Short mmCIF file of C-alpha atoms in Angstrom, two decimals:
data_model
loop_
_atom_site.label_atom_id
_atom_site.label_comp_id
_atom_site.label_asym_id
_atom_site.label_seq_id
_atom_site.Cartn_x
_atom_site.Cartn_y
_atom_site.Cartn_z
CA MET A 1 22.34 61.08 -73.61
CA THR A 2 25.32 61.53 -75.76
CA PRO A 3 28.53 62.91 -74.13
CA GLN A 4 29.71 66.55 -75.38
CA TYR A 5 33.54 65.57 -76.19
CA GLU A 6 33.92 62.14 -76.92
CA ILE A 7 35.65 60.38 -79.84
CA ARG A 8 33.40 58.21 -82.30
CA ALA A 9 34.58 56.24 -85.24
CA ASP A 10 34.39 53.06 -87.05
CA TYR A 11 37.23 51.27 -85.64
CA ASP A 12 38.41 47.74 -85.03
CA ALA A 13 40.97 46.05 -82.73
CA ARG A 14 43.94 47.37 -84.93
CA THR A 15 42.84 50.35 -87.15
CA ILE A 16 40.40 53.18 -87.01
CA VAL A 17 39.02 55.04 -89.92
CA VAL A 18 39.31 58.58 -90.65
CA TYR A 19 38.25 60.96 -93.67
CA GLN A 20 39.24 62.96 -95.75
CA ALA A 21 38.30 64.96 -98.77
CA TYR A 22 40.64 65.95 -101.76
CA SER A 23 40.80 67.10 -105.49
CA PRO A 24 40.08 64.52 -108.05
CA ALA A 25 44.05 64.95 -108.92
CA ILE A 26 45.24 63.84 -105.32
CA ALA A 27 42.65 61.04 -104.71
CA ASP A 28 43.78 59.10 -107.53
CA ALA A 29 46.98 59.17 -107.18
CA ALA A 30 46.47 58.11 -103.69
CA LEU A 31 44.52 55.29 -104.49
CA ARG A 32 46.69 54.37 -107.35
CA ALA A 33 49.55 54.53 -105.06
CA GLY A 34 47.73 52.78 -102.17
CA ARG A 35 49.42 55.72 -99.81
CA PHE A 36 49.26 59.83 -99.86
CA VAL A 37 51.51 61.13 -103.01
CA ALA A 38 52.60 64.04 -105.16
CA PRO A 39 50.50 66.10 -105.53
CA PHE A 40 49.58 65.36 -102.15
CA SER A 41 51.35 68.39 -99.96
CA PHE A 42 53.82 67.17 -97.59
CA HIS A 43 54.53 70.46 -96.03
CA ARG A 44 51.48 71.65 -94.41
CA MET A 45 49.15 70.02 -91.86
CA THR A 46 47.11 67.59 -92.91
CA TRP A 47 43.14 66.94 -91.04
CA ILE A 48 41.81 63.90 -90.29
CA LYS A 49 38.37 63.37 -89.04
CA PRO A 50 36.97 60.06 -87.44
CA SER A 51 33.02 61.67 -87.84
CA PHE A 52 31.83 61.23 -91.61
CA MET A 53 28.90 63.38 -91.12
CA TRP A 54 31.10 66.33 -90.11
CA LEU A 55 32.80 66.04 -93.16
CA MET A 56 30.54 65.66 -95.65
CA HIS A 57 28.99 68.92 -93.72
CA ARG A 58 32.80 70.27 -94.41
CA SER A 59 32.87 68.93 -97.98
CA ASN A 60 29.47 69.80 -98.54
CA TRP A 61 29.07 65.96 -99.47
CA ALA A 62 31.84 65.94 -101.77
CA ARG A 63 30.67 69.37 -103.62
CA LYS A 64 33.02 71.80 -102.68
CA PRO A 65 35.48 72.45 -105.11
CA GLY A 66 39.02 70.56 -104.17
CA GLN A 67 37.20 68.20 -101.88
CA GLU A 68 35.16 66.65 -104.83
CA ARG A 69 36.02 62.94 -103.77
CA VAL A 70 35.77 61.64 -100.28
CA LEU A 71 38.71 58.92 -98.94
CA ALA A 72 37.95 56.41 -96.00
CA VAL A 73 41.74 56.42 -94.36
CA ARG A 74 42.34 53.57 -92.66
CA ILE A 75 45.05 53.75 -90.10
CA THR A 76 46.47 51.41 -87.11
CA ARG A 77 44.89 52.91 -83.81
CA GLU A 78 48.68 53.19 -82.67
CA GLY A 79 49.48 56.00 -84.85
CA TRP A 80 46.31 57.24 -84.05
CA GLU A 81 46.96 57.34 -80.41
CA GLU A 82 50.47 58.43 -81.25
CA ALA A 83 49.00 61.67 -82.94
CA LEU A 84 46.83 62.21 -80.00
CA SER A 85 49.70 61.75 -77.73
CA GLN A 86 51.21 64.47 -79.16
CA ALA A 87 48.31 67.18 -79.31
CA VAL A 88 47.55 70.19 -78.02
CA LEU A 89 44.05 71.58 -78.34
CA THR A 90 43.65 74.44 -80.66
CA THR A 91 42.49 76.98 -77.78
CA SER A 92 45.59 76.45 -75.79
CA ASP A 93 47.94 78.92 -75.13
CA PRO A 94 48.99 80.44 -78.69
CA ALA A 95 52.53 79.42 -78.16
CA ALA A 96 51.87 75.88 -77.29
CA VAL A 97 49.84 75.65 -80.43
CA ALA A 98 52.54 77.07 -82.81
CA GLN A 99 55.00 74.51 -81.34
CA ALA A 100 52.91 71.47 -81.59
CA ALA A 101 53.07 68.57 -83.92
CA VAL A 102 49.81 67.73 -83.96
CA HIS A 103 46.17 70.06 -83.10
CA VAL A 104 42.99 68.92 -81.99
CA GLN A 105 40.12 70.90 -82.35
CA TRP A 106 36.58 69.78 -81.43
CA ASP A 107 33.09 71.18 -83.67
CA PRO A 108 29.74 70.44 -83.47
CA GLU A 109 28.54 67.17 -84.74
CA ARG A 110 26.60 67.47 -87.61
CA SER A 111 22.81 65.83 -88.47
CA PRO A 112 23.38 64.56 -92.11
CA ARG A 113 21.35 68.07 -93.52
CA GLY A 114 24.07 69.46 -91.79
CA ALA A 115 22.29 71.04 -88.54
CA ALA A 116 25.00 71.50 -85.38
CA LEU A 117 24.19 69.12 -82.98
CA ASN A 118 24.72 69.45 -78.96
CA HIS A 119 27.94 67.38 -79.33
CA TYR A 120 31.43 67.41 -80.53
CA SER A 121 33.48 65.54 -83.57
CA ILE A 122 37.27 65.53 -83.04
CA GLN A 123 39.63 66.82 -85.75
CA VAL A 124 43.12 65.99 -85.78
CA GLY A 125 45.25 68.04 -87.38
CA VAL A 126 48.79 66.16 -88.24
CA GLY A 127 51.76 68.31 -88.28
CA ARG A 128 54.26 68.49 -91.20
CA HIS A 129 56.67 67.00 -88.59
CA LEU A 130 54.77 64.05 -88.77
CA ILE A 131 53.09 63.84 -92.41
CA ARG A 132 55.53 61.01 -93.46
CA ALA A 133 54.89 58.88 -90.42
CA PHE A 134 51.24 59.34 -91.21
CA THR A 135 51.65 58.57 -94.99
CA ASP A 136 54.58 55.70 -94.66
CA ASP A 137 53.80 54.01 -91.37
CA TRP A 138 50.29 54.63 -90.06
CA ILE A 139 48.40 53.98 -93.16
CA VAL A 140 46.67 50.59 -93.90
CA SER A 141 44.17 51.21 -96.66
CA LEU A 142 42.40 54.11 -98.59
CA THR A 143 39.16 53.51 -99.95
CA ASP A 144 37.21 55.88 -102.35
CA LEU A 145 33.96 56.66 -100.90
CA THR A 146 32.62 58.95 -103.15
CA PRO A 147 30.39 57.10 -105.08
CA GLN A 148 28.03 56.32 -101.91
CA VAL A 149 28.58 59.66 -101.07
CA ARG A 150 26.95 61.09 -103.96
CA LYS A 151 24.30 58.25 -103.75
CA ALA A 152 23.54 59.42 -100.06
CA SER A 153 23.37 62.95 -100.71
CA ALA A 154 20.66 62.00 -103.77
CA LEU A 155 18.68 60.61 -101.38
CA ILE A 156 18.51 63.23 -98.81
CA ARG A 157 18.02 65.71 -101.50
CA ALA A 158 15.08 63.67 -102.25
CA GLY A 159 13.81 63.46 -98.82
CA GLN A 160 14.85 59.81 -98.10
CA ALA A 161 17.48 60.64 -95.05
CA ALA A 162 16.51 56.82 -93.66
CA LYS A 163 17.73 55.42 -96.87
CA ALA A 164 21.26 57.78 -96.99
CA HIS A 165 21.85 56.89 -93.09
CA ARG A 166 22.36 53.26 -94.23
CA LEU A 167 24.79 54.12 -96.84
CA CYS A 168 26.86 55.96 -93.88
CA PRO A 169 29.58 54.43 -92.06
CA ALA A 170 28.57 53.01 -88.32
CA GLU A 171 30.65 54.60 -85.40
CA ARG A 172 30.56 53.99 -82.17
CA THR A 173 32.47 55.24 -78.99
CA TYR A 174 36.60 54.97 -79.32
CA PRO A 175 37.92 53.24 -76.24
CA THR A 176 40.32 56.57 -75.78
CA PRO A 177 42.75 55.82 -73.08
CA ARG A 178 42.51 57.91 -70.00
CA ALA A 179 45.56 59.46 -70.25
CA LEU A 180 44.96 60.79 -73.74
CA GLU A 181 41.31 61.83 -73.30
CA GLU A 182 42.72 64.02 -70.42
CA GLY A 183 45.08 65.50 -73.26
CA VAL A 184 42.83 66.31 -75.83
CA SER A 185 39.42 66.67 -74.20
CA PRO A 186 38.18 70.39 -73.29
CA GLY A 187 37.67 71.29 -69.53
CA ARG A 188 40.16 68.17 -68.36
#
């Protein structure tokens, strides 16, 4: 049985992949530069999600206006863990949340068809005070997943979920250090 609160991600020895959905203008500029540049906003929180399926639910498989392009953002595990070390759960004291550099919330994980599952996925909001570290220091690469997202979405709509699943990134339990896990998991 899957633990209720567990970070699942595509990662290797030094990086982790998080997903974001953007408008074509933001995605194209970022892909050309190899990092986020204008019109990306450096003045507001950006939410990064290691769950591909959760982002597919949130962006309606890249069909929601302003979220038509899906990027895999490979960042350093050091950066990821730095963000978690500064995180405050959005369910915490409102004053603490307001002052936090990073927000964490847990939302129900989703099936390919969007149904809520019985375990949760982490969403990490990187605040404007850490945005430059995220964009300039943590990002290793950006990959446009939009073509495979559209293909997987078409397969799901055609009743071929197994074929669609093969197009989705593999995710496994991330080895979150215990001190960080205690800070970002509800009920700890």
